[in-house]
Structures are given as structure tokens and as C-alpha cells.
């Protein structure tokens, strides 16, 4: 059996280029004792992967040059040498960017294809969903009556943050996105109270118009001018949860910080970064609460699906460009 997998050939400087990568053929390795062989059906591409392409020290090891990259994936077990996982089971794991994956069974989590579409376990019921849940409720300490601003609000994480805030009793939910179509989606389908296209004018001015009484919580997926605008509109005791800063991921020089940090003194505001890996203890609570919302349609989600392993890189670059609405998924 032949496996196609994406390798990182060189570390990108600025925006990743196709020549930094290669789609390589490799032999499929049969599982040893305690392992399973999975035919991947859906692959995840996420902004954090850009950081792993750099050699800089970070919270996760960089991708190795000349070897297959990694990421979330869900697929069907086609061979098993492990107790508790049988051929035909569906599992979630982190050996994506390839068609077949051989891995230790302890690193695979069984998922129910009848309870939800398999792709949902990479998004709304997976890591991105838990990121939204933990960042809003634990890091930002959201409470009923808070006014919430979310950047990148039409993305996989941001769209879920806004909806969870609404379902939990936010007084007002505001989102920013990169197109008028996405703005319409946020208000008409996801139930945001207001939204704006950050390309249509200064973010600070648009946020003040959308949230004239200020914001209590800002969930940051973008950084840059969005973070500065949120600090400018932050209410007394406001909290900012920093999930990502996609606007600066491809910069070749350090991005300037917000010019108005001194305002945190006036507002007694707080900025805190977080990683979903520190909050896996919330997983049971997350599934118990969010699962029924998804099943009932109270929490809606979108996926942008790209077909074929050969288009995995283009799907990833699309995430960096903001091409996706909701979770970007590669279907094999």
C-alpha cells in the first residue's frame, strides 16, 4: 500500500510558499502490537500549524524537515493489533497531512459516526470547539450579562465563542469578519447582535459604533489593530482572552504592540493568553453541554470543505488568508 503525505522541505520566511513543501509517496507501515492503522477520511488545517513550521521555540515542537507534518485527523481503522479498537471503528488522532496513519492505540480516541458527522469531531465537537468553550468560560471568566467582542468571528473558534456567549446570556455579542457576506452570516444565522467588516474602516471606530457601552470580554483571534481597539473599548474589570494573533503569523519583523496598554490601569483590565491543551479537564463538561446544543440546532456551525490530499496545502494557506467560513476541512 502506498501512502501520500505532506513533508516540510524548508522553513517558510513570511508567507509559506509551495516550494517549502512536497507531497511525497511512502509505504504504509502495518501496525505492531498495541497499534492501529487508520485510513484518514477528514484532515484538519489550523492557524497554529504556521508556528510549527518555524524553528523558533514555542509551546509545541516544530515540524521536522523532510518528514510528514501532523495535525488533527479522523478516519476508519483498517487494521488493528490493539485491544478495544476494532477494524471498522472510527477514531480521532493527530497524524494528519497524510492518507494513512499508523499509530499507538493510546493516541487514538474512538468517535461515534452515528452521533455526529465525522468532520464535526475536528471542529464544533473537537479541539476548536473546546478552545472556544475554555477560552470564553474559564480564561475570560464570562458571566451572564457580559458584553462580548470576538475577532475572526466567522472562523471555527470565533463563531462558536459568540454563540456560546449568546446561549449563556450575554447582554450583547459583537463580531468582526473579513467580508460583508460573513458579517451577514454572523447576524442572521449565528445570532450576533452586531458585526462589522474590518476592511471597511478603522476597527476602533467600527467597534465603538457596534458597542457604544463598551465590552466586558474580548476573545482575540487576530491581534494587531483588533487588540488595540478592544483595549480602547474595554469596560471596568474587562477581560481579554488571547487565543491567536493570525494577523502577525507571517510577519518577518516583530509586530508593534498596542499603543494604549496604559488604559488597562484605568479599567483594571486583564489580558491572558491560553492554550487548549491546558484545559482538557473541561472536555466532559464541554461535550455534555455543547453536544445537545449542536444536536438541537441551537448552536450552528459551518465547514469549508476542500477535497483531496493534493489540496491539503492550499486549504492551509486558505485559512491564513481567511478564505474559510467556519472550520476548514480536507476530505479524502
mmCIF file of C-alpha atoms in Angstrom:
data_model
loop_
_atom_site.group_PDB
_atom_site.id
_atom_site.type_symbol
_atom_site.label_atom_id
_atom_site.label_comp_id
_atom_site.label_asym_id
_atom_site.label_seq_id
_atom_site.Cartn_x
_atom_site.Cartn_y
_atom_site.Cartn_z
ATOM 1 C CA UNK A 1 0.000 0.000 0.000
ATOM 2 C CA UNK A 2 1.241 3.469 -0.892
ATOM 3 C CA UNK A 3 0.638 6.475 1.334
ATOM 4 C CA UNK A 4 0.722 10.093 0.201
ATOM 5 C CA UNK A 5 1.873 12.540 2.861
ATOM 6 C CA UNK A 6 2.936 16.180 3.011
ATOM 7 C CA UNK A 7 6.528 16.948 4.058
ATOM 8 C CA UNK A 8 8.032 20.273 5.102
ATOM 9 C CA UNK A 9 11.160 20.829 2.985
ATOM 10 C CA UNK A 10 12.239 24.262 4.251
ATOM 11 C CA UNK A 11 11.107 26.674 6.929
ATOM 12 C CA UNK A 12 8.992 29.457 5.397
ATOM 13 C CA UNK A 13 10.074 33.079 5.700
ATOM 14 C CA UNK A 14 6.993 35.273 5.674
ATOM 15 C CA UNK A 15 4.117 33.684 3.799
ATOM 16 C CA UNK A 16 4.602 29.948 3.167
ATOM 17 C CA UNK A 17 5.363 29.115 -0.471
ATOM 18 C CA UNK A 18 4.525 25.890 -2.340
ATOM 19 C CA UNK A 19 8.238 25.124 -2.767
ATOM 20 C CA UNK A 20 8.561 24.870 1.019
ATOM 21 C CA UNK A 21 6.501 21.649 0.863
ATOM 22 C CA UNK A 22 6.233 18.395 -1.067
ATOM 23 C CA UNK A 23 3.578 15.717 -1.434
ATOM 24 C CA UNK A 24 5.590 12.501 -1.042
ATOM 25 C CA UNK A 25 4.775 8.832 -1.563
ATOM 26 C CA UNK A 26 5.717 6.462 1.259
ATOM 27 C CA UNK A 27 4.982 2.850 2.120
ATOM 28 C CA UNK A 28 2.176 2.215 4.567
ATOM 29 C CA UNK A 29 3.520 0.580 7.731
ATOM 30 C CA UNK A 30 1.417 -2.243 9.156
ATOM 31 C CA UNK A 31 0.569 -1.938 12.868
ATOM 32 C CA UNK A 32 2.602 -3.678 15.539
ATOM 33 C CA UNK A 33 1.245 -4.827 18.899
ATOM 34 C CA UNK A 34 -0.775 -2.062 20.537
ATOM 35 C CA UNK A 35 -1.115 -0.102 17.289
ATOM 36 C CA UNK A 36 -3.779 0.619 14.680
ATOM 37 C CA UNK A 37 -3.718 1.539 11.006
ATOM 38 C CA UNK A 38 -6.190 4.285 10.084
ATOM 39 C CA UNK A 39 -7.375 5.372 6.660
ATOM 40 C CA UNK A 40 -7.913 9.083 7.187
ATOM 41 C CA UNK A 41 -11.222 10.479 5.974
ATOM 42 C CA UNK A 42 -11.013 14.092 7.133
ATOM 43 C CA UNK A 43 -7.990 16.254 7.939
ATOM 44 C CA UNK A 44 -7.808 19.497 9.885
ATOM 45 C CA UNK A 45 -5.773 22.559 8.916
ATOM 46 C CA UNK A 46 -5.411 25.251 11.568
ATOM 47 C CA UNK A 47 -3.619 28.584 12.043
ATOM 48 C CA UNK A 48 -1.347 27.219 14.808
ATOM 49 C CA UNK A 49 0.345 24.996 12.236
ATOM 50 C CA UNK A 50 2.120 28.068 10.838
ATOM 51 C CA UNK A 51 4.043 28.322 14.111
ATOM 52 C CA UNK A 52 5.143 24.703 13.876
ATOM 53 C CA UNK A 53 6.749 25.439 10.515
ATOM 54 C CA UNK A 54 9.224 27.719 12.269
ATOM 55 C CA UNK A 55 12.233 26.532 14.238
ATOM 56 C CA UNK A 56 11.540 29.094 16.962
ATOM 57 C CA UNK A 57 10.954 27.731 20.439
ATOM 58 C CA UNK A 58 7.253 27.554 21.191
ATOM 59 C CA UNK A 59 4.659 25.647 23.171
ATOM 60 C CA UNK A 60 4.782 22.744 20.697
ATOM 61 C CA UNK A 61 7.691 21.135 18.855
ATOM 62 C CA UNK A 62 8.319 22.370 15.304
ATOM 63 C CA UNK A 63 7.657 20.147 12.323
ATOM 64 C CA UNK A 64 10.756 18.219 11.319
ATOM 65 C CA UNK A 65 12.203 18.946 7.906
ATOM 66 C CA UNK A 66 11.847 16.109 5.424
ATOM 67 C CA UNK A 67 9.231 14.313 7.495
ATOM 68 C CA UNK A 68 5.442 14.161 7.422
ATOM 69 C CA UNK A 69 3.657 17.026 9.122
ATOM 70 C CA UNK A 70 0.991 16.486 11.758
ATOM 71 C CA UNK A 71 -2.483 17.691 12.572
ATOM 72 C CA UNK A 72 -5.920 16.589 13.626
ATOM 73 C CA UNK A 73 -7.496 13.784 11.614
ATOM 74 C CA UNK A 74 -10.415 11.411 11.841
ATOM 75 C CA UNK A 75 -10.648 8.129 9.977
ATOM 76 C CA UNK A 76 -11.574 4.466 9.845
ATOM 77 C CA UNK A 77 -9.464 1.707 11.376
ATOM 78 C CA UNK A 78 -8.455 -0.734 8.626
ATOM 79 C CA UNK A 79 -6.081 -2.905 10.691
ATOM 80 C CA UNK A 80 -5.749 -3.291 14.452
ATOM 81 C CA UNK A 81 -3.350 -5.001 16.820
ATOM 82 C CA UNK A 82 -4.829 -3.280 19.858
ATOM 83 C CA UNK A 83 -7.473 -4.298 22.376
ATOM 84 C CA UNK A 84 -10.535 -2.097 22.469
ATOM 85 C CA UNK A 85 -10.264 -0.792 18.911
ATOM 86 C CA UNK A 86 -11.584 -2.942 16.079
ATOM 87 C CA UNK A 87 -11.451 -2.767 12.306
ATOM 88 C CA UNK A 88 -14.301 -0.510 11.207
ATOM 89 C CA UNK A 89 -14.127 1.760 14.265
ATOM 90 C CA UNK A 90 -13.695 5.482 13.682
ATOM 91 C CA UNK A 91 -11.007 7.326 15.617
ATOM 92 C CA UNK A 92 -9.690 10.838 16.147
ATOM 93 C CA UNK A 93 -5.914 11.303 16.237
ATOM 94 C CA UNK A 94 -3.148 13.774 15.364
ATOM 95 C CA UNK A 95 -1.341 12.201 12.417
ATOM 96 C CA UNK A 96 -2.953 14.256 9.693
ATOM 97 C CA UNK A 97 -1.478 15.635 6.444
ATOM 98 C CA UNK A 98 -1.443 12.031 5.105
ATOM 99 C CA UNK A 99 -3.804 9.413 3.719
ATOM 100 C CA UNK A 100 -2.928 6.571 6.120
ATOM 101 C CA UNK A 101 -1.630 6.746 9.683
ATOM 102 C CA UNK A 102 -0.090 4.004 11.826
ATOM 103 C CA UNK A 103 -0.120 4.943 15.500
ATOM 104 C CA UNK A 104 -0.269 3.668 19.044
ATOM 105 C CA UNK A 105 -3.850 2.958 20.050
ATOM 106 C CA UNK A 106 -3.399 5.018 23.221
ATOM 107 C CA UNK A 107 -3.139 8.095 20.978
ATOM 108 C CA UNK A 108 -6.444 7.393 19.225
ATOM 109 C CA UNK A 109 -9.885 8.330 20.556
ATOM 110 C CA UNK A 110 -12.943 6.436 19.320
ATOM 111 C CA UNK A 111 -15.738 8.633 17.962
ATOM 112 C CA UNK A 112 -19.323 7.810 17.079
ATOM 113 C CA UNK A 113 -20.110 8.348 13.400
ATOM 114 C CA UNK A 114 -23.831 7.940 14.139
ATOM 115 C CA UNK A 115 -23.937 10.653 16.807
ATOM 116 C CA UNK A 116 -22.425 13.377 14.609
ATOM 117 C CA UNK A 117 -20.752 13.740 11.219
ATOM 118 C CA UNK A 118 -17.126 12.628 11.422
ATOM 119 C CA UNK A 119 -15.860 16.058 10.393
ATOM 120 C CA UNK A 120 -17.570 17.605 13.429
ATOM 121 C CA UNK A 121 -15.030 15.901 15.688
ATOM 122 C CA UNK A 122 -12.348 18.127 14.140
ATOM 123 C CA UNK A 123 -14.366 21.286 14.684
ATOM 124 C CA UNK A 124 -17.506 22.061 16.618
ATOM 125 C CA UNK A 125 -17.182 18.966 18.855
ATOM 126 C CA UNK A 126 -13.388 18.815 18.729
ATOM 127 C CA UNK A 127 -10.365 20.909 19.559
ATOM 128 C CA UNK A 128 -11.692 24.144 18.083
ATOM 129 C CA UNK A 129 -14.946 23.794 19.997
ATOM 130 C CA UNK A 130 -13.159 23.141 23.281
ATOM 131 C CA UNK A 131 -10.882 26.110 22.558
ATOM 132 C CA UNK A 132 -13.901 28.385 22.283
ATOM 133 C CA UNK A 133 -15.527 26.927 25.398
ATOM 134 C CA UNK A 134 -12.454 27.038 27.640
ATOM 135 C CA UNK A 135 -11.243 30.427 26.443
ATOM 136 C CA UNK A 136 -14.576 32.138 26.956
ATOM 137 C CA UNK A 137 -15.768 30.498 30.158
ATOM 138 C CA UNK A 138 -12.525 29.865 32.021
ATOM 139 C CA UNK A 139 -9.848 32.245 30.729
ATOM 140 C CA UNK A 140 -12.136 35.201 30.093
ATOM 141 C CA UNK A 141 -14.350 34.245 33.067
ATOM 142 C CA UNK A 142 -17.502 35.096 31.142
ATOM 143 C CA UNK A 143 -20.595 35.747 33.228
ATOM 144 C CA UNK A 144 -24.216 36.341 32.353
ATOM 145 C CA UNK A 145 -24.832 39.922 31.258
ATOM 146 C CA UNK A 146 -21.344 40.495 29.820
ATOM 147 C CA UNK A 147 -20.904 42.273 26.519
ATOM 148 C CA UNK A 148 -18.610 40.173 24.303
ATOM 149 C CA UNK A 149 -16.487 41.081 21.275
ATOM 150 C CA UNK A 150 -14.972 38.321 19.117
ATOM 151 C CA UNK A 151 -12.479 38.825 16.288
ATOM 152 C CA UNK A 152 -12.228 36.292 13.487
ATOM 153 C CA UNK A 153 -15.849 35.672 14.392
ATOM 154 C CA UNK A 154 -16.790 33.690 11.289
ATOM 155 C CA UNK A 155 -13.993 31.191 11.842
ATOM 156 C CA UNK A 156 -14.242 27.818 13.540
ATOM 157 C CA UNK A 157 -13.403 29.115 17.027
ATOM 158 C CA UNK A 158 -14.835 32.619 16.838
ATOM 159 C CA UNK A 159 -18.262 31.580 15.576
ATOM 160 C CA UNK A 160 -18.607 29.170 18.472
ATOM 161 C CA UNK A 161 -17.430 31.740 21.046
ATOM 162 C CA UNK A 162 -20.132 34.176 20.012
ATOM 163 C CA UNK A 163 -22.883 31.581 20.042
ATOM 164 C CA UNK A 164 -21.872 30.152 23.416
ATOM 165 C CA UNK A 165 -21.839 33.677 24.852
ATOM 166 C CA UNK A 166 -25.334 34.268 23.472
ATOM 167 C CA UNK A 167 -26.636 30.959 24.828
ATOM 168 C CA UNK A 168 -25.084 31.759 28.211
ATOM 169 C CA UNK A 169 -26.866 35.098 28.487
ATOM 170 C CA UNK A 170 -24.521 37.756 27.097
ATOM 171 C CA UNK A 171 -26.062 41.231 27.030
ATOM 172 C CA UNK A 172 -24.519 41.893 23.610
ATOM 173 C CA UNK A 173 -22.334 39.890 21.196
ATOM 174 C CA UNK A 174 -20.261 41.689 18.557
ATOM 175 C CA UNK A 175 -18.089 40.072 15.900
ATOM 176 C CA UNK A 176 -15.620 41.169 13.259
ATOM 177 C CA UNK A 177 -15.010 39.370 9.983
ATOM 178 C CA UNK A 178 -13.331 39.964 6.636
ATOM 179 C CA UNK A 179 -16.276 40.184 4.247
ATOM 180 C CA UNK A 180 -19.803 41.558 4.114
ATOM 181 C CA UNK A 181 -21.061 38.024 3.448
ATOM 182 C CA UNK A 182 -19.508 36.783 6.699
ATOM 183 C CA UNK A 183 -20.920 39.757 8.593
ATOM 184 C CA UNK A 184 -24.388 38.845 7.346
ATOM 185 C CA UNK A 185 -23.848 35.240 8.438
ATOM 186 C CA UNK A 186 -22.862 36.300 11.959
ATOM 187 C CA UNK A 187 -26.010 38.352 12.489
ATOM 188 C CA UNK A 188 -28.616 36.381 10.557
ATOM 189 C CA UNK A 189 -27.548 32.793 11.263
ATOM 190 C CA UNK A 190 -25.362 32.826 14.374
ATOM 191 C CA UNK A 191 -27.412 35.390 16.287
ATOM 192 C CA UNK A 192 -24.741 38.043 16.929
ATOM 193 C CA UNK A 193 -26.253 41.371 17.924
ATOM 194 C CA UNK A 194 -23.850 43.293 15.691
ATOM 195 C CA UNK A 195 -20.945 42.618 13.367
ATOM 196 C CA UNK A 196 -18.656 44.585 11.073
ATOM 197 C CA UNK A 197 -16.251 44.068 8.186
ATOM 198 C CA UNK A 198 -12.839 45.144 9.472
ATOM 199 C CA UNK A 199 -11.813 46.009 5.897
ATOM 200 C CA UNK A 200 -14.470 48.741 5.701
ATOM 201 C CA UNK A 201 -12.806 51.179 8.105
ATOM 202 C CA UNK A 202 -10.743 51.574 11.293
ATOM 203 C CA UNK A 203 -11.518 48.739 13.687
ATOM 204 C CA UNK A 204 -11.643 51.057 16.714
ATOM 205 C CA UNK A 205 -14.296 53.280 15.152
ATOM 206 C CA UNK A 206 -16.410 50.350 13.983
ATOM 207 C CA UNK A 207 -16.211 48.670 17.389
ATOM 208 C CA UNK A 208 -17.285 51.820 19.212
ATOM 209 C CA UNK A 209 -20.287 52.106 16.901
ATOM 210 C CA UNK A 210 -21.211 48.437 17.412
ATOM 211 C CA UNK A 211 -20.624 48.505 21.197
ATOM 212 C CA UNK A 212 -21.375 52.070 22.378
ATOM 213 C CA UNK A 213 -21.460 50.874 26.005
ATOM 214 C CA UNK A 214 -18.078 49.135 25.732
ATOM 215 C CA UNK A 215 -17.160 45.465 26.053
ATOM 216 C CA UNK A 216 -16.597 43.296 29.107
ATOM 217 C CA UNK A 217 -14.922 40.388 27.288
ATOM 218 C CA UNK A 218 -12.763 40.323 24.177
ATOM 219 C CA UNK A 219 -11.858 36.967 22.614
ATOM 220 C CA UNK A 220 -8.817 37.629 20.442
ATOM 221 C CA UNK A 221 -8.092 35.534 17.366
ATOM 222 C CA UNK A 222 -6.459 38.287 15.331
ATOM 223 C CA UNK A 223 -4.231 40.612 17.389
ATOM 224 C CA UNK A 224 -2.925 43.872 15.898
ATOM 225 C CA UNK A 225 -5.458 46.654 15.462
ATOM 226 C CA UNK A 226 -8.242 44.432 16.838
ATOM 227 C CA UNK A 227 -6.477 44.054 20.183
ATOM 228 C CA UNK A 228 -5.807 47.780 20.377
ATOM 229 C CA UNK A 229 -9.438 48.539 19.569
ATOM 230 C CA UNK A 230 -10.672 46.122 22.243
ATOM 231 C CA UNK A 231 -8.455 47.711 24.895
ATOM 232 C CA UNK A 232 -9.874 51.080 23.873
ATOM 233 C CA UNK A 233 -13.449 49.844 24.404
ATOM 234 C CA UNK A 234 -12.821 47.702 27.478
ATOM 235 C CA UNK A 235 -15.108 48.320 30.454
ATOM 236 C CA UNK A 236 -14.055 48.392 34.094
ATOM 237 C CA UNK A 237 -12.860 44.914 35.063
ATOM 238 C CA UNK A 238 -12.839 43.767 31.460
ATOM 239 C CA UNK A 239 -11.053 40.569 30.415
ATOM 240 C CA UNK A 240 -9.209 39.724 27.215
ATOM 241 C CA UNK A 241 -8.528 36.077 26.322
ATOM 242 C CA UNK A 242 -5.793 35.750 23.699
ATOM 243 C CA UNK A 243 -6.351 32.632 21.625
ATOM 244 C CA UNK A 244 -4.431 33.599 18.487
ATOM 245 C CA UNK A 245 -2.977 36.506 16.532
ATOM 246 C CA UNK A 246 -3.325 35.415 12.925
ATOM 247 C CA UNK A 247 -2.653 38.932 11.624
ATOM 248 C CA UNK A 248 1.028 38.647 12.596
ATOM 249 C CA UNK A 249 1.824 34.967 11.952
ATOM 250 C CA UNK A 250 3.584 35.642 8.655
ATOM 251 C CA UNK A 251 5.396 38.815 9.697
ATOM 252 C CA UNK A 252 9.149 38.798 9.220
ATOM 253 C CA UNK A 253 9.645 41.571 11.793
ATOM 254 C CA UNK A 254 8.141 41.816 15.307
ATOM 255 C CA UNK A 255 4.723 43.445 15.194
ATOM 256 C CA UNK A 256 4.289 46.628 17.247
ATOM 257 C CA UNK A 257 2.219 46.195 20.373
ATOM 258 C CA UNK A 258 -0.945 48.135 21.218
ATOM 259 C CA UNK A 259 -0.271 51.810 21.916
ATOM 260 C CA UNK A 260 -2.946 52.061 24.595
ATOM 261 C CA UNK A 261 -1.893 49.414 27.145
ATOM 262 C CA UNK A 262 -1.925 52.093 29.857
ATOM 263 C CA UNK A 263 -5.706 52.026 29.639
ATOM 264 C CA UNK A 264 -5.635 48.667 31.438
ATOM 265 C CA UNK A 265 -4.674 50.597 34.555
ATOM 266 C CA UNK A 266 -7.824 52.709 34.345
ATOM 267 C CA UNK A 267 -10.110 49.790 33.610
ATOM 268 C CA UNK A 268 -8.321 47.286 35.901
ATOM 269 C CA UNK A 269 -8.439 45.143 32.783
ATOM 270 C CA UNK A 270 -6.717 41.808 32.312
ATOM 271 C CA UNK A 271 -5.115 40.156 29.281
ATOM 272 C CA UNK A 272 -4.383 36.428 29.466
ATOM 273 C CA UNK A 273 -3.186 34.018 26.816
ATOM 274 C CA UNK A 274 -4.258 30.383 26.865
ATOM 275 C CA UNK A 275 -3.736 27.041 25.147
ATOM 276 C CA UNK A 276 -6.485 24.486 24.797
ATOM 277 C CA UNK A 277 -4.086 21.750 25.927
ATOM 278 C CA UNK A 278 -4.184 23.191 29.445
ATOM 279 C CA UNK A 279 -7.945 22.730 29.654
ATOM 280 C CA UNK A 280 -8.654 19.139 28.608
ATOM 281 C CA UNK A 281 -10.198 18.588 32.041
ATOM 282 C CA UNK A 282 -13.187 20.544 30.684
ATOM 283 C CA UNK A 283 -13.749 18.040 27.862
ATOM 284 C CA UNK A 284 -16.540 16.024 29.581
ATOM 285 C CA UNK A 285 -18.351 19.202 30.622
ATOM 286 C CA UNK A 286 -17.893 20.646 27.136
ATOM 287 C CA UNK A 287 -19.369 17.593 25.399
ATOM 288 C CA UNK A 288 -22.229 17.347 27.889
ATOM 289 C CA UNK A 289 -23.239 20.982 27.395
ATOM 290 C CA UNK A 290 -22.369 21.723 23.772
ATOM 291 C CA UNK A 291 -23.374 18.358 22.281
ATOM 292 C CA UNK A 292 -27.119 18.890 22.862
ATOM 293 C CA UNK A 293 -26.882 22.462 21.517
ATOM 294 C CA UNK A 294 -25.395 21.129 18.293
ATOM 295 C CA UNK A 295 -27.920 18.274 18.078
ATOM 296 C CA UNK A 296 -30.875 20.616 18.588
ATOM 297 C CA UNK A 297 -29.584 23.274 16.207
ATOM 298 C CA UNK A 298 -29.279 25.869 18.965
ATOM 299 C CA UNK A 299 -25.572 26.131 18.104
ATOM 300 C CA UNK A 300 -24.939 26.284 14.381
ATOM 301 C CA UNK A 301 -21.706 25.655 12.542
ATOM 302 C CA UNK A 302 -20.290 25.832 9.052
ATOM 303 C CA UNK A 303 -17.485 23.938 7.380
ATOM 304 C CA UNK A 304 -15.419 24.847 4.346
ATOM 305 C CA UNK A 305 -14.526 21.528 2.704
ATOM 306 C CA UNK A 306 -11.612 21.068 0.297
ATOM 307 C CA UNK A 307 -11.375 17.710 -1.476
ATOM 308 C CA UNK A 308 -8.215 15.659 -1.910
ATOM 309 C CA UNK A 309 -4.879 15.210 -0.154
ATOM 310 C CA UNK A 310 -3.242 17.033 -3.075
ATOM 311 C CA UNK A 311 -5.098 20.198 -1.988
ATOM 312 C CA UNK A 312 -4.163 19.978 1.708
ATOM 313 C CA UNK A 313 -1.546 22.742 1.416
ATOM 314 C CA UNK A 314 -3.865 25.079 -0.460
ATOM 315 C CA UNK A 315 -6.519 24.545 2.225
ATOM 316 C CA UNK A 316 -3.993 25.529 4.904
ATOM 317 C CA UNK A 317 -2.957 28.653 3.000
ATOM 318 C CA UNK A 318 -6.651 29.445 2.642
ATOM 319 C CA UNK A 319 -7.002 29.510 6.423
ATOM 320 C CA UNK A 320 -4.181 32.059 6.663
ATOM 321 C CA UNK A 321 -5.910 34.179 4.002
ATOM 322 C CA UNK A 322 -9.288 33.907 5.722
ATOM 323 C CA UNK A 323 -10.919 32.023 2.841
ATOM 324 C CA UNK A 324 -12.843 29.725 5.157
ATOM 325 C CA UNK A 325 -16.211 30.199 6.779
ATOM 326 C CA UNK A 326 -16.204 28.064 9.902
ATOM 327 C CA UNK A 327 -13.843 25.099 10.123
ATOM 328 C CA UNK A 328 -11.564 24.346 7.187
ATOM 329 C CA UNK A 329 -11.668 20.608 6.493
ATOM 330 C CA UNK A 330 -9.872 18.468 3.921
ATOM 331 C CA UNK A 331 -11.923 15.472 2.774
ATOM 332 C CA UNK A 332 -10.037 12.464 1.470
#
